[in-house]
Coordinates of C-alpha atoms in Angstrom, one line a residue:
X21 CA 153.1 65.8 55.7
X22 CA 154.2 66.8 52.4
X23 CA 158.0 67.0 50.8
X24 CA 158.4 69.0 47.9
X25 CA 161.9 69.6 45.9
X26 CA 162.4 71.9 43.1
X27 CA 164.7 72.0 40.5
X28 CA 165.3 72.9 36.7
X29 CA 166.9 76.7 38.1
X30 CA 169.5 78.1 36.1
X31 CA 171.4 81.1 34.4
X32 CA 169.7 82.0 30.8
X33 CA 169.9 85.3 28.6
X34 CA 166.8 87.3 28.4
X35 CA 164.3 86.0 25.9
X36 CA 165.3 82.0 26.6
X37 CA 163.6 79.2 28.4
X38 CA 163.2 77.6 31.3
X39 CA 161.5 73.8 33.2
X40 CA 160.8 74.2 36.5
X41 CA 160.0 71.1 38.3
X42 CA 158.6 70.3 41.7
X43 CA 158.6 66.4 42.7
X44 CA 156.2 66.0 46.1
X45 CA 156.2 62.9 47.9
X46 CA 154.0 62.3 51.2
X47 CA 150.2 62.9 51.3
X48 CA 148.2 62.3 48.0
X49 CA 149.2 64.4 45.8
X50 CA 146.1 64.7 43.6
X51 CA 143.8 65.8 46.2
X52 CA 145.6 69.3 46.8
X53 CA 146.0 72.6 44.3
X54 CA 149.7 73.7 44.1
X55 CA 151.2 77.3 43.2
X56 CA 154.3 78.7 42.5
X57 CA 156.2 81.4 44.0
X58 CA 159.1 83.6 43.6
X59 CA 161.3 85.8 45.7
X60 CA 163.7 88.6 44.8
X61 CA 165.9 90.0 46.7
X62 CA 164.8 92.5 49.4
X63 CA 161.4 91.8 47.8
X64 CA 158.5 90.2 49.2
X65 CA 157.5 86.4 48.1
X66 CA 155.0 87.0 44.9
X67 CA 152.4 84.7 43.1
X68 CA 153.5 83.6 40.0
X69 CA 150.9 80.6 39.2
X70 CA 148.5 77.8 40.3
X71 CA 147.0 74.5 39.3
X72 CA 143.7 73.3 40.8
X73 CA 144.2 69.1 42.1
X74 CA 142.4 68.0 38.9
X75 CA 144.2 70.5 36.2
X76 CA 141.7 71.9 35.2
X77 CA 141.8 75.3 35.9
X78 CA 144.9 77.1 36.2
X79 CA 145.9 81.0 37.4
X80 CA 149.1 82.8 36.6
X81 CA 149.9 86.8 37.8
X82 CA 149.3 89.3 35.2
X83 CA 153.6 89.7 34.7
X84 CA 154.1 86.1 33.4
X85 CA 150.3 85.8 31.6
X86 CA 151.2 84.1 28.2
X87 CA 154.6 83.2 29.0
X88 CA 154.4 81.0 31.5
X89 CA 152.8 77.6 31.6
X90 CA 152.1 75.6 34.5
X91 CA 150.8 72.0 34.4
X92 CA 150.9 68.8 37.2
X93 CA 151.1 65.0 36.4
X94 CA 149.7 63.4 39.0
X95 CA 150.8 59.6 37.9
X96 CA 153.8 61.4 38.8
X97 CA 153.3 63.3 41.8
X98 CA 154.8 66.6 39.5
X99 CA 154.2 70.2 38.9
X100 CA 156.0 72.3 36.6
X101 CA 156.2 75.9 35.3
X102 CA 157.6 76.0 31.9
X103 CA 159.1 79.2 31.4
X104 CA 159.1 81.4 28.2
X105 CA 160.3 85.0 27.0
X106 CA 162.2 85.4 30.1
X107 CA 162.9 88.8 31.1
X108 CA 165.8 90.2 33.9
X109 CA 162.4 91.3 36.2
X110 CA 161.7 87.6 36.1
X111 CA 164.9 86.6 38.2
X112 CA 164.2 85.4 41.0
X113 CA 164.2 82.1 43.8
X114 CA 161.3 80.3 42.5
X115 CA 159.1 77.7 44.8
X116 CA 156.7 75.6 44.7
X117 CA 154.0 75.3 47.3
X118 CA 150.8 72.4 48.1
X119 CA 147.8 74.1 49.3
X120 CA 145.3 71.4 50.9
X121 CA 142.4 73.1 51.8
X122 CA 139.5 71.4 50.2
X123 CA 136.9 72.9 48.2
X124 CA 139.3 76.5 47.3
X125 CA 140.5 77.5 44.7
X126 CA 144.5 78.0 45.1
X127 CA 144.8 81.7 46.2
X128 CA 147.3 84.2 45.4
X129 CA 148.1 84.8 49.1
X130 CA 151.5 82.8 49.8
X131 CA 150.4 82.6 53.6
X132 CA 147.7 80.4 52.7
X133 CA 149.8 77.6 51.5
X134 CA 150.8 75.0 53.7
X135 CA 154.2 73.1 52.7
X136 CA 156.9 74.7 50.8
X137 CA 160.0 73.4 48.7
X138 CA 163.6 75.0 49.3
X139 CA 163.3 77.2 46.3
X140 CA 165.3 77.1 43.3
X141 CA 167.3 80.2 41.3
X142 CA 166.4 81.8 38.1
X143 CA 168.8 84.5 36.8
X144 CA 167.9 86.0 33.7
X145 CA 170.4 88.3 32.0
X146 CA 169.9 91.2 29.7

């Protein structure tokens, strides 16, 4: 079983910053990739980015490409998603998700990942 709590959600004006950080407790945390999501309203839950277990290779959608940065410490048992050049579109319940399949890359699909945190809002305002 994995745990996973968000936080670093807030109100910002368009063009700020944001942290996002996801603390996971439970099985070991450097043997699975995690991703993170978001979730507008009436909208359906979208990939934002993903970190391999080691790192080393990361994946972010084409809309936050170059503004976002995630990263994982694993002496820590964190992942975070350092947000940049915020726009309104990018308002949204964020999440952060473990995918423990072995031997895969993270995917994009959020149906593939297997424990979820309880999301954390980002308003952005023009």
């Amino acid at each position: 079983q994995v745990q996973l709590v968000e936080s670093g959600g807030g109100l910002v004006q368009a063009g700020g910053s944001l942290r996002l950080s996801c603390a996971a407790s439970g099985r070991t945390f450097s043997s699975y990739s995690m991703g993170w999501f978001r979730q507008a309203p009436g909208k359906d839950r979208e990939f934002v980015a993903a970190i391999t277990w080691s790192g080393r290779n990361t994946y972010y959608a084409d809309s936050v490409k170059g503004r976002f940065t995630i990263s994982r410490d694993n002496a820590k048992n964190t992942v975070s998603l350092e947000m940049n050049s915020l726009k309104p579109e990018d308002t949204a319940v964020y999440y952060c998700a473990a995918f423990t399949t072995a031997a895969m890359y993270p995917p994009p699909d959020p149906s593939l990942y297997d424990y979820w945190g309880q999301g954390t809002q980002v308003t952005v305002s023009s």
